[in-house]
Coordinates of C-alpha atoms in Angstrom, one line a residue:
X326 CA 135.1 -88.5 -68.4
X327 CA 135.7 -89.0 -72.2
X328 CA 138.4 -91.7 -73.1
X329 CA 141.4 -91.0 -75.3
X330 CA 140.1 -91.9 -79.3
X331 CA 142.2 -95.1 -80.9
X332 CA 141.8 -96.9 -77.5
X333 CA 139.2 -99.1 -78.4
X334 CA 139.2 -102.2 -80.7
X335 CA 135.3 -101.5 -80.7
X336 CA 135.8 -98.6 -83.1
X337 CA 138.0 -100.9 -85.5
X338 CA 135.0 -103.5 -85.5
X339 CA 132.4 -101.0 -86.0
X340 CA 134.1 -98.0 -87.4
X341 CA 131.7 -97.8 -90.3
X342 CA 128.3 -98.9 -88.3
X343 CA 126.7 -95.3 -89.1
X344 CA 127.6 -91.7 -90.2
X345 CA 127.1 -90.5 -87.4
X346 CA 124.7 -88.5 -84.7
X347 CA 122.5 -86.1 -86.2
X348 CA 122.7 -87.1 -89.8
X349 CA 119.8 -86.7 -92.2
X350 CA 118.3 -89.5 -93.6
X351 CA 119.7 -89.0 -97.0
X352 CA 123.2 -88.3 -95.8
X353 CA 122.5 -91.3 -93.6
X354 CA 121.8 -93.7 -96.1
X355 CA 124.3 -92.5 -98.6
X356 CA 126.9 -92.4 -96.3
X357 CA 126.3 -95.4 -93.9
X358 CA 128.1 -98.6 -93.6
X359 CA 126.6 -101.9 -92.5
X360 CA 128.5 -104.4 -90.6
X361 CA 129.8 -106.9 -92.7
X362 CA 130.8 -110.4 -91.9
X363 CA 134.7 -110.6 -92.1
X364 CA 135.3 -111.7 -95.3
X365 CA 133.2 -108.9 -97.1
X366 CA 135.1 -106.5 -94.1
X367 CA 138.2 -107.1 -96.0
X368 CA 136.6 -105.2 -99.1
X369 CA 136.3 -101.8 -96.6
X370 CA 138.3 -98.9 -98.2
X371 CA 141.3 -97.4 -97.5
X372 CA 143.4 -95.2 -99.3
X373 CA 147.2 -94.2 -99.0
X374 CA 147.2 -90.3 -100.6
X375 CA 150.8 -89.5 -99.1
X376 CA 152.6 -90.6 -102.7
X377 CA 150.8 -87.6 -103.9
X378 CA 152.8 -85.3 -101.5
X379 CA 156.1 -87.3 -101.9
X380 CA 155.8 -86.7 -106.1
X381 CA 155.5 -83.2 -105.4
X382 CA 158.4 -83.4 -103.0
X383 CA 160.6 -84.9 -105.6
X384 CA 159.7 -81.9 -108.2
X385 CA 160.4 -84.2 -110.9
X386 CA 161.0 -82.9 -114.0
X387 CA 159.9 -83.9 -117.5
X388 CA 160.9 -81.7 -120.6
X389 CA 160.0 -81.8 -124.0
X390 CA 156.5 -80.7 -125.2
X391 CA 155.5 -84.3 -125.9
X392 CA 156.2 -85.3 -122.4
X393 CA 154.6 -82.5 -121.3
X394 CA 151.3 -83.4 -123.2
X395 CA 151.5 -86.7 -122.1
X396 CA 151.7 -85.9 -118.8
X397 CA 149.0 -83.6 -118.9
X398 CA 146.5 -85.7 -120.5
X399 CA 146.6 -87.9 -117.6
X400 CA 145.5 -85.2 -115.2
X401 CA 142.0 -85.1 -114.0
X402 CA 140.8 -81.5 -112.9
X403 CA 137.7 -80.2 -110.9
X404 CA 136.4 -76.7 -111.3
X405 CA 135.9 -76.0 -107.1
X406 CA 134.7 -72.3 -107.5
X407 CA 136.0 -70.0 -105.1
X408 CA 136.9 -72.7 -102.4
X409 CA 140.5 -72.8 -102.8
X410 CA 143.4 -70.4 -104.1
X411 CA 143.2 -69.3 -107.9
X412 CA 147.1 -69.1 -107.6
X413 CA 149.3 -71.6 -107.6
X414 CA 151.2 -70.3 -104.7
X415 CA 150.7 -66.9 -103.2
X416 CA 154.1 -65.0 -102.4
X417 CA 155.4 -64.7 -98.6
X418 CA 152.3 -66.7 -97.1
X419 CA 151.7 -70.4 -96.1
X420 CA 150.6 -73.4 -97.9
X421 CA 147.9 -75.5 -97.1
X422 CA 147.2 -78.4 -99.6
X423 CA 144.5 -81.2 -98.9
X424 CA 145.5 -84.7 -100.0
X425 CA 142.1 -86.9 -100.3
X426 CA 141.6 -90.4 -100.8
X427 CA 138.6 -92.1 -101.7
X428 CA 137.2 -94.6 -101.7
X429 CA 135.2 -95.2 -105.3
X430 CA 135.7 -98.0 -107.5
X431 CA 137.8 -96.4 -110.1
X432 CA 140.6 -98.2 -112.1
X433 CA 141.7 -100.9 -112.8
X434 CA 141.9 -104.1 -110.7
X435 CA 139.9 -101.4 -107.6
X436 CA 136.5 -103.6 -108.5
X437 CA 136.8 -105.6 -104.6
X438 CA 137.7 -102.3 -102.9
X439 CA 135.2 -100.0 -101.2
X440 CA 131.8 -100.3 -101.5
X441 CA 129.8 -101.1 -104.5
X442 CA 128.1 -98.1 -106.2
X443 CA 129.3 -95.7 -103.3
X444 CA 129.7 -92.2 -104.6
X445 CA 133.1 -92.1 -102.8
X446 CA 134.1 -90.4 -99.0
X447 CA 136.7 -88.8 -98.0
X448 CA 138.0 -91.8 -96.7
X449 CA 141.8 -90.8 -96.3
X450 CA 142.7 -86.6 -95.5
X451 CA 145.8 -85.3 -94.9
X452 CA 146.4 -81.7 -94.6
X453 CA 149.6 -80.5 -95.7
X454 CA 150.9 -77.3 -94.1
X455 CA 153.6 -75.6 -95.8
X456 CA 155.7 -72.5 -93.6
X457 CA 155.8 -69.3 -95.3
X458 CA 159.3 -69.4 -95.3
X459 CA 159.3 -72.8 -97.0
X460 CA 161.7 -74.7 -93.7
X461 CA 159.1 -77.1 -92.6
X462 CA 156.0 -78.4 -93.5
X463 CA 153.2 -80.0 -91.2
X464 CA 151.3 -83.5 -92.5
X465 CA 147.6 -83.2 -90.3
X466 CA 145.6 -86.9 -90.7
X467 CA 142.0 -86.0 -90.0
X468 CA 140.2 -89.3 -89.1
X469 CA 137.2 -90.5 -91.4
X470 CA 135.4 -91.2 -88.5
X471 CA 135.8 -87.5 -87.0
X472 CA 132.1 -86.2 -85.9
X473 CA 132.3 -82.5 -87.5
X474 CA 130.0 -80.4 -88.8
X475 CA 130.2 -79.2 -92.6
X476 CA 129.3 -76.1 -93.5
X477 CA 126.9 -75.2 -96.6
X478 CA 129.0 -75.4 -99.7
X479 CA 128.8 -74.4 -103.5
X480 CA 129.4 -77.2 -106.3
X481 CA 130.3 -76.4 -109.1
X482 CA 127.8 -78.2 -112.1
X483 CA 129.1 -79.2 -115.7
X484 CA 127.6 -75.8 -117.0
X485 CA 129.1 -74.0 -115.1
X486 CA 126.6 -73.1 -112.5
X487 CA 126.6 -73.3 -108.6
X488 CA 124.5 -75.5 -106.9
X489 CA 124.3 -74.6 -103.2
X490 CA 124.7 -77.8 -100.6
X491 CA 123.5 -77.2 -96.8
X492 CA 125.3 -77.5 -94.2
X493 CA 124.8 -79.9 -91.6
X494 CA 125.5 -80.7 -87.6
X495 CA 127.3 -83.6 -86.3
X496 CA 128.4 -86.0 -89.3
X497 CA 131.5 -87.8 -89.9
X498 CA 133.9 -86.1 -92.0
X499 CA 134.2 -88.1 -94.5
X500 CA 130.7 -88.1 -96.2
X501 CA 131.8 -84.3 -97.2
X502 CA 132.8 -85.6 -100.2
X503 CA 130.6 -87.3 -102.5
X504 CA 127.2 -87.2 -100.3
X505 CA 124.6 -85.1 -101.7
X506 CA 126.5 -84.1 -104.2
X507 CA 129.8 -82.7 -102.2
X508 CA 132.1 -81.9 -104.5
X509 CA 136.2 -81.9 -103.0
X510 CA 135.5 -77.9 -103.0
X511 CA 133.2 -79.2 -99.8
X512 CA 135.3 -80.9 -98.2
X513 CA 138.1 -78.0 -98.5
X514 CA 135.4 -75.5 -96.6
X515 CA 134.7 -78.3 -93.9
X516 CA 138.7 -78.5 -93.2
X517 CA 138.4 -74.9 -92.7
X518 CA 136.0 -74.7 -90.7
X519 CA 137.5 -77.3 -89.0
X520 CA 141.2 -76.1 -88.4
X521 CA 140.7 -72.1 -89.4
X522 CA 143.1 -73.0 -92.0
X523 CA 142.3 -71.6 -95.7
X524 CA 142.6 -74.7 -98.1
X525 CA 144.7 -73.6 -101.4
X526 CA 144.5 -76.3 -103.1
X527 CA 143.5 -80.2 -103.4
X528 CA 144.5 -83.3 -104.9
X529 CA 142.7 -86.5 -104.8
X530 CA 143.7 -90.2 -105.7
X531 CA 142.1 -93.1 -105.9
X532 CA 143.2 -97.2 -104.9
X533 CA 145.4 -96.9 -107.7
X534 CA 147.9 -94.3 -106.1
X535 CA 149.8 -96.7 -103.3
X536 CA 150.0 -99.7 -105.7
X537 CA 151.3 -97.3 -108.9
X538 CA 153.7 -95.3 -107.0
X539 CA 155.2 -97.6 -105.2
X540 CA 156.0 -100.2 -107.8
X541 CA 157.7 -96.9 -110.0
X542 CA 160.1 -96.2 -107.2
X543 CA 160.9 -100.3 -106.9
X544 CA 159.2 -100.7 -103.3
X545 CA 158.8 -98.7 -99.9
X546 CA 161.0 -99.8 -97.1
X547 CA 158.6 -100.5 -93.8
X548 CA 159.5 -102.2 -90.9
X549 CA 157.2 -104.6 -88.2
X550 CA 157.9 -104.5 -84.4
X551 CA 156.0 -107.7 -84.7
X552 CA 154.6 -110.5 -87.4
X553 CA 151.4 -110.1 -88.7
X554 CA 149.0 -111.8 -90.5
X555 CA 145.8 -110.1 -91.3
X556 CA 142.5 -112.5 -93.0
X557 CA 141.1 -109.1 -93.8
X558 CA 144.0 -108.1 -95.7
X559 CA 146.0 -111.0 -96.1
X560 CA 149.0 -109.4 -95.4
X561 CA 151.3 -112.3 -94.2
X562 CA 155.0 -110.5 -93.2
X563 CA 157.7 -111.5 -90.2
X564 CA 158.5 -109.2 -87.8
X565 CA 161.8 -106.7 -89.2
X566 CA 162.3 -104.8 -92.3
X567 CA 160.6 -105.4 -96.0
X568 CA 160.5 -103.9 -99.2
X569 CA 156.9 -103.6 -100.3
X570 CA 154.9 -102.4 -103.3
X571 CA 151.7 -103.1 -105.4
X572 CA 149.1 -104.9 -103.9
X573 CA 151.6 -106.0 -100.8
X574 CA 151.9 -102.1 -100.5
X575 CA 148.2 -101.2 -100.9
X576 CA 147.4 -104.1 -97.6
X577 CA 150.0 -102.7 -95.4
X578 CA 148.4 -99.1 -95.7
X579 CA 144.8 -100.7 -95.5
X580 CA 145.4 -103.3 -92.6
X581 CA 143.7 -101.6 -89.4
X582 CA 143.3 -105.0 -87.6
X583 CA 146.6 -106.1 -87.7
X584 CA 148.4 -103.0 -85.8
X585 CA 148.0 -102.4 -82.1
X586 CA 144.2 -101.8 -81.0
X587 CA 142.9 -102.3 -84.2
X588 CA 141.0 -98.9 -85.0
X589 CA 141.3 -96.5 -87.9
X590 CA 144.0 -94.1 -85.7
X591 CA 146.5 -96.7 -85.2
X592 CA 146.1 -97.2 -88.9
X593 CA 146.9 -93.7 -89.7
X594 CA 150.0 -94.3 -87.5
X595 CA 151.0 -97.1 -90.4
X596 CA 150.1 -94.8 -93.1
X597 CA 152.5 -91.8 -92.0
X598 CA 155.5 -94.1 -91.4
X599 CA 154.6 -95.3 -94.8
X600 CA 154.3 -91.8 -96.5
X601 CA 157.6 -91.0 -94.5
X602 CA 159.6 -94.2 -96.1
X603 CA 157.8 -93.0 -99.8
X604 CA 159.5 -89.7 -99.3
X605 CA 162.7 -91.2 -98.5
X606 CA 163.1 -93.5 -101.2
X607 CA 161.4 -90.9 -104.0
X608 CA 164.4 -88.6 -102.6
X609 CA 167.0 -90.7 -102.9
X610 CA 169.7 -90.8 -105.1
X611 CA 168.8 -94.0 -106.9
X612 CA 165.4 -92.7 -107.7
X613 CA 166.7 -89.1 -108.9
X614 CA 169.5 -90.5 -110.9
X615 CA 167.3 -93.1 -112.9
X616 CA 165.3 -91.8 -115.9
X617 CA 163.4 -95.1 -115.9
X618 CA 162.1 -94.7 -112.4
X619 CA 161.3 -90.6 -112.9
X620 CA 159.3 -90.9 -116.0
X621 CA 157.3 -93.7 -114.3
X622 CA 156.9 -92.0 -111.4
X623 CA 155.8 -89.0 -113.1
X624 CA 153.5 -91.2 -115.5
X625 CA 151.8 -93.2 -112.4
X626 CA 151.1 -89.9 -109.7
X627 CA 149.3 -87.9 -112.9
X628 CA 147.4 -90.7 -113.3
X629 CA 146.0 -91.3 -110.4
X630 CA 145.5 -87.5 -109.7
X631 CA 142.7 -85.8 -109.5
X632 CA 143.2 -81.6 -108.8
X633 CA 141.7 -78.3 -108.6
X634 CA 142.1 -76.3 -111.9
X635 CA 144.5 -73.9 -110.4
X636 CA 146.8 -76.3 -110.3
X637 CA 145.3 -78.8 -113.4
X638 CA 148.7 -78.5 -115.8
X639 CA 152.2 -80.4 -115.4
X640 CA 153.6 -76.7 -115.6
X641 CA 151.2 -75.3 -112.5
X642 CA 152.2 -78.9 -110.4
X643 CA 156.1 -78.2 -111.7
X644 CA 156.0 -74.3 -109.5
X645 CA 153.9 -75.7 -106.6
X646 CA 156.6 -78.5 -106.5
X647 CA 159.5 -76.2 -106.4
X648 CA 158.3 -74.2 -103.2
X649 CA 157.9 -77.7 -101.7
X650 CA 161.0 -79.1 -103.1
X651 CA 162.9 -76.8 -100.6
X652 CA 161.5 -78.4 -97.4
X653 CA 164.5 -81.1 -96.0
X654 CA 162.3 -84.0 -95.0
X655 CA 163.8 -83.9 -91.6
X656 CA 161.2 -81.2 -91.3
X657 CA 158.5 -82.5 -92.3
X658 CA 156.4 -83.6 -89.2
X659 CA 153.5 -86.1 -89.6
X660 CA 151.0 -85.2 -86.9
X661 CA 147.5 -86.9 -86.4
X662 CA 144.2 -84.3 -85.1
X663 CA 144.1 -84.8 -81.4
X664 CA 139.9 -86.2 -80.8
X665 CA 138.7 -88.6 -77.5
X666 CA 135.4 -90.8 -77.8
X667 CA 132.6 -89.3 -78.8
X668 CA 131.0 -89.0 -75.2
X669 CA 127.7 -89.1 -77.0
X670 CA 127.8 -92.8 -78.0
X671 CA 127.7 -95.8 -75.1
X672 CA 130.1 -97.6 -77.1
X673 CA 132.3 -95.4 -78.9
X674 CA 132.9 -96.2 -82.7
X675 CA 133.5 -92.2 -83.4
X676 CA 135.6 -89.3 -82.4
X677 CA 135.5 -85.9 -81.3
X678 CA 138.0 -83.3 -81.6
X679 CA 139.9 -83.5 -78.5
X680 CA 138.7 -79.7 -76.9
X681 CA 142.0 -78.7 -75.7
X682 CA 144.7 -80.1 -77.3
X683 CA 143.1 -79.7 -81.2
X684 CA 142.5 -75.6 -80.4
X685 CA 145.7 -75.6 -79.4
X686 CA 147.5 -77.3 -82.6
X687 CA 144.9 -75.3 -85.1
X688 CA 146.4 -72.4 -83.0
X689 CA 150.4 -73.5 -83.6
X690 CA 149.6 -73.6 -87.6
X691 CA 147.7 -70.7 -87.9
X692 CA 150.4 -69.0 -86.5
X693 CA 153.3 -71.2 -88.8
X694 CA 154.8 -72.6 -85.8
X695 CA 157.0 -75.4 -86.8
X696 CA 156.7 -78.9 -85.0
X697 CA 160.6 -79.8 -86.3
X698 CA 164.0 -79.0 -84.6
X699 CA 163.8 -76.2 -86.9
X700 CA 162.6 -74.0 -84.6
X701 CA 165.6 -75.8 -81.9
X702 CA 167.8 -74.5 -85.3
X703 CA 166.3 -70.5 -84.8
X704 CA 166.3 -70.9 -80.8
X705 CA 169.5 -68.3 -81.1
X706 CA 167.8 -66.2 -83.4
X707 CA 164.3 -66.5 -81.8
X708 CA 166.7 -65.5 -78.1
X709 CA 168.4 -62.4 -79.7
X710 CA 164.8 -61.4 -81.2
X711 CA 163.4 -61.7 -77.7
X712 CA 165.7 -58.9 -76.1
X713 CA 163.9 -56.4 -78.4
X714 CA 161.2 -56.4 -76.0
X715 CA 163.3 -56.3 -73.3
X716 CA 163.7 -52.4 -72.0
X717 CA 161.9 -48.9 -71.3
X718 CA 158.6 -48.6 -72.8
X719 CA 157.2 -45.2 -73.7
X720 CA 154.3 -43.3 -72.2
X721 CA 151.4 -44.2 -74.7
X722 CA 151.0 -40.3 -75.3
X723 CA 154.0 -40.6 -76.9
X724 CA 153.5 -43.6 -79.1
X725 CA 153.4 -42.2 -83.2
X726 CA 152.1 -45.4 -85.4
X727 CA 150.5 -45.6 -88.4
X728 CA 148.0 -48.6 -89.0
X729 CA 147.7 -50.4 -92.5
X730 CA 145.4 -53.4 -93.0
X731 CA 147.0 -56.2 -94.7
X732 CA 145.3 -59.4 -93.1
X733 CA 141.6 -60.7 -94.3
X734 CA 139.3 -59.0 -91.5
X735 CA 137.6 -55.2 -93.2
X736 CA 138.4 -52.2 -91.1
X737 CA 141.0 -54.2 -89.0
X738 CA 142.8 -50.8 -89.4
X739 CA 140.2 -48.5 -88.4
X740 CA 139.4 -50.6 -85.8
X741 CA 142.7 -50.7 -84.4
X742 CA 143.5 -46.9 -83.9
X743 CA 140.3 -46.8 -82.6
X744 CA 141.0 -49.2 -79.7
X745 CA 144.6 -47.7 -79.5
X746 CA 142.9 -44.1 -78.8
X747 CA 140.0 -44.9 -76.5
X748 CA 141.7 -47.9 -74.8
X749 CA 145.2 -47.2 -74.4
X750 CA 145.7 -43.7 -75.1
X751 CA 147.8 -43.8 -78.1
X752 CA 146.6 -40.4 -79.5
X753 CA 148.8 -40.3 -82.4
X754 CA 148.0 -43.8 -84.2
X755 CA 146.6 -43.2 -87.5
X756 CA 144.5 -45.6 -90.4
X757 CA 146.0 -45.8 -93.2
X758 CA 143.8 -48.2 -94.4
X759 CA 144.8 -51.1 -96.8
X760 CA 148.1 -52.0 -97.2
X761 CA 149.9 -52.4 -100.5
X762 CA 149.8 -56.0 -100.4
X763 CA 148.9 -58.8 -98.2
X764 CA 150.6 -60.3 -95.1
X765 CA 150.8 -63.1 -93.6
X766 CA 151.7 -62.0 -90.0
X767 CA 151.6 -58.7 -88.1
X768 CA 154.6 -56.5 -88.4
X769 CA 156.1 -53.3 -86.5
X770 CA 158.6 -51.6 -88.5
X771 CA 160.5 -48.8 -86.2
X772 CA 163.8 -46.9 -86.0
X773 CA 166.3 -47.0 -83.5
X774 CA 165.6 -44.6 -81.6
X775 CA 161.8 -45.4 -81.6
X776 CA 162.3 -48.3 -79.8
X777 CA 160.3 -47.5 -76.7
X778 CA 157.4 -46.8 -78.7
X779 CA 157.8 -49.9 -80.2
X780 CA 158.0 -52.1 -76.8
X781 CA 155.1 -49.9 -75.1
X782 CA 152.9 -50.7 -78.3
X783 CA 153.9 -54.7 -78.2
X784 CA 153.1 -54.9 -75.1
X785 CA 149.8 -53.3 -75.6
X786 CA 149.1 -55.6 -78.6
X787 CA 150.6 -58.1 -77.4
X788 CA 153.1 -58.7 -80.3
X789 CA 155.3 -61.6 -80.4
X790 CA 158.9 -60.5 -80.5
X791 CA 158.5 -61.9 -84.3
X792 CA 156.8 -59.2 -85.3
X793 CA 159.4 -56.4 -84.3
X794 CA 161.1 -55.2 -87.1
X795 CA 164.0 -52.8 -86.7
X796 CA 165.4 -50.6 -89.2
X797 CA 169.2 -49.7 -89.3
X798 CA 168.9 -45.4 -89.6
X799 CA 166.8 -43.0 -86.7
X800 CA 163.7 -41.8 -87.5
X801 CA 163.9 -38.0 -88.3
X802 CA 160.7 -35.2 -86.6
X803 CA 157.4 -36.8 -87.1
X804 CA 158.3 -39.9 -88.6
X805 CA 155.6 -42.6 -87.4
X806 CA 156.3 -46.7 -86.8
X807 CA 154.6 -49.0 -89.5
X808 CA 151.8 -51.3 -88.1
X809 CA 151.3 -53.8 -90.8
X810 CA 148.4 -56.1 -89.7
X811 CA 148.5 -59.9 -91.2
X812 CA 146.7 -62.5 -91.3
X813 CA 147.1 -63.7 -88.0
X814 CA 145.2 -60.6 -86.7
X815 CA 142.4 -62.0 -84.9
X816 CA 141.0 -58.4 -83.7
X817 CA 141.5 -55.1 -81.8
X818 CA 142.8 -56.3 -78.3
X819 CA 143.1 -59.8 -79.0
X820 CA 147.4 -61.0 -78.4
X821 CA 148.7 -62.1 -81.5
X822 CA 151.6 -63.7 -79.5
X823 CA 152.3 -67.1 -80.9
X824 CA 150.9 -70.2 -78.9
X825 CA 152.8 -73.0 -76.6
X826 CA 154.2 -75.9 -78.0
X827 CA 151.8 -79.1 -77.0
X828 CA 152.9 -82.3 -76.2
X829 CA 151.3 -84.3 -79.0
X830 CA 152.6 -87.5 -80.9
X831 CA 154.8 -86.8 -84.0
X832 CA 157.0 -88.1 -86.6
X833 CA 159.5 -87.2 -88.7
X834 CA 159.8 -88.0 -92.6
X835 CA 163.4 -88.3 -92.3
X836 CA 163.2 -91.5 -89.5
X837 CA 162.6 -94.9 -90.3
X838 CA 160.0 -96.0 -87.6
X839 CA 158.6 -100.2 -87.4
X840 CA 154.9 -100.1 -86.9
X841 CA 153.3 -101.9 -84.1

């Protein structure tokens, strides 16, 4: 039986022995790492991309045109085609930004980090899920080390031309970026793949980000259950709290032998409390009310960024920072992809996605289910929303709806009357093809007096209570329901009811936590 992933110190010693089962020879080469003797072990990359997030969180902002020209000559934009969203934000949907690390040898005082001449990996990925409503926000670490598969993707070339990449079977994530030619577009479609989550946007920093951003806010606040003192990193520090920054900062986020079994998931444990204390301190009052410490924090997280175009100006990053500026970071849950030991490998130095518990997460963000007491905060609402199911259900004969399409699968609407009439009898469902705009979740707007209808055809659906919407007058002779079909329509006869909470590790941003 496959053993929970992180248990083994074997995977720290050896986490970057090979790329992986089923790699081709030139991914295998590009992407492979030899083991090193400890000294040159110490040199292994690792890079902290939560600053990125925390910037965004803050919504600085800069005025004057000069500033603003500054600040956009130190932004570094990639054309990624049609992988993410051409928008900055899209109106009355979700969020889902992918914060990459990597590991090349760019900037200054970065020449002993990472491998010489590597092309860079995605060596550090954090998905960052944003609700539609804008309450909460879920932080998703994929490990490096993650055996995936990644699909065939377009790069975009310096002409402007499309150069298309295969896909290929059982790889580590983190040679979608930079292997054979993977642009961050890549690694975007692999996440999808991955989670079924569509990536809007991306933003990728290099070595420089953790030791820039956190000397501009004057330190990060961490805290050690225990001493530790790591050769690889040389991170020397007494058990309790410390204020860290530069390259102190830079070795507590890279350290992976000094914290519990030593592998690369205990280390993204010590990265999220990290990111956590970042967004604390940027938040605070004694970084928003010094001009000093807001233009340097501006200055230090457009340098080290590198972004799609959609997003390439201070102006675009200034909107997408508003919609995120209205998350409270006591909502803001840090959560890392549930994987076990790859089963394939006698010694396991990779990981699998864990085959029940990751569906089941994917499952809770596709659907914007928070993983914060904010939905303990709606548990009335969600209660007095519940009773609208609750009652007589009309005969399907009697049902009158009419079906509009306004999630991403063609002919969703045709589809559905279709079912509705040969399935379950609802003779008066009609299409009504596209809807005016898109949705992110399915929605059943009835009367009053309509309500049976609208519990008999929940129940056939198998709607979440969610997705009842009452009006306040009666419908008058004919007047059909509204079946508004979002994104979270997964086809004809399929419940869209939203999926159990799991019982998965967490944190908060808002709690200080001591790494162990």
């Amino acid at each position: 039986m496959p053993r929970q992933g992180g248990r083994r110190s074997a995977r720290g010693q050896e986490a970057r022995a090979k790329e992986g089962p089923g790699s081709s020879s030139n991914e295998n080469g590009a992407g492979r790492r030899k083991r090193k003797a400890p000294k040159a072990r110490r040199k292994k990359a690792l890079i902290w991309t939560g600053g990125v997030v925390a910037f965004l969180l803050v919504g600085v902002s800069v005025g004057g045109y000069a500033l603003y020209q500054h600040f956009n000559g130190n932004l570094n934009s990639v054309d990624i085609g049609d992988a993410g969203n051409k928008d900055v934000v899209t109106a009355d949907a979700p969020l889902n930004i992918l914060v990459i690390g990597t590991d090349k040898r760019t900037g200054k005082g970065n020449e002993g980090y990472g491998d010489k001449g590597s092309t860079g990996h995605a060596d550090t990925n954090i998905l960052f899920h944003v609700s539609e409503d804008r309450t909460n926000a879920t932080a998703l670490s994929i490990p490096r080390d993650l055996i995936t598969n990644i699909p065939e993707c377009k790069s975009r070339q310096a002409d402007g031309s499309d150069k298309v990449i295969p896909g290929t079977e059982n790889i580590r994530f983190n040679v979608s970026l930079g292997q054979s030619g993977r642009d961050p577009g890549c690694t975007m479609e692999t996440v999808k793949e991955l989670t079924g989550l569509k990536v809007d946007h991306f933003m990728m920093v290099d070595f420089n980000a953790v030791k820039e951003l956190s000397t501009a806010v004057g330190g990060v606040n961490v805290c050690l259950a225990r001493p530790i003192k790591d050769a690889d990193s040389h991170l020397d520090l007494s058990a309790g709290p410390h204020k860290i920054q530069g390259e102190d900062a830079l070795a507590f986020v890279r350290t992976r032998h000094a914290f519990a079994n030593g592998s690369d998931l205990d280390r993204i444990k010590v990265q999220q409390q990290f990111i956590g204390s970042m967004i604390r301190q940027m938040k605070s009052d004694d970084t928003l009310t010094s001009p000093t410490k807001l233009f340097k924090l501006a200055d230090s997280a457009t340098k080290a960024l590198t972004v799609d175009k959609a997003i390439g100006s201070v102006p675009k990053l200034t909107t997408l920072a508003k919609e995120l500026t209205k998350i409270d970071t006591k909502n803001i849950s840090f959560v890392t992809l549930p994987v076990i030991d790859n089963p394939a490998e006698p010694k396991p130095i990779t990981v699998v996605v864990d085959p029940v518990k990751a569906p089941q997460l994917f499952s809770m963000m596709q659907a914007d289910t928070s993983l914060t007491e904010v939905a303990a905060q709606k548990k009335a609402a969600k209660g007095k929303q519940d009773a609208l199911l609750k009652g007589t259900k009309a005969a399907a004969g009697d049902v009158r709806v009419d079906v509009y399409n306004g999630g991403e699968i063609a002919g969703a609407a045709q589809q559905t009357v279709t079912w509705l009439q040969n399935e379950k009898g609802v003779l008066k469902s009609t299409n009504k093809a596209n809807a005016p705009a898109k949705a992110a979740k399915t929605t059943l707007e009835y009367a009053p007096n309509q309500a049976d209808q609208a519990r008999a055809l929940a129940a056939m659906m198998g709607l979440p209570a969610s997705a009842l919407k009452k009006g306040t007058t009666d419908a008058e002779g004919l007047q059909a329901m509204v079946l508004t079909l979002g994104r979270d329509f997964k086809g004809a006869g399929t419940p869209i009811t939203g999926p159990a909470k799991i019982d998965i590790p967490k944190a908060s941003a808002d709690k200080a936590e001591c790494a162990k």
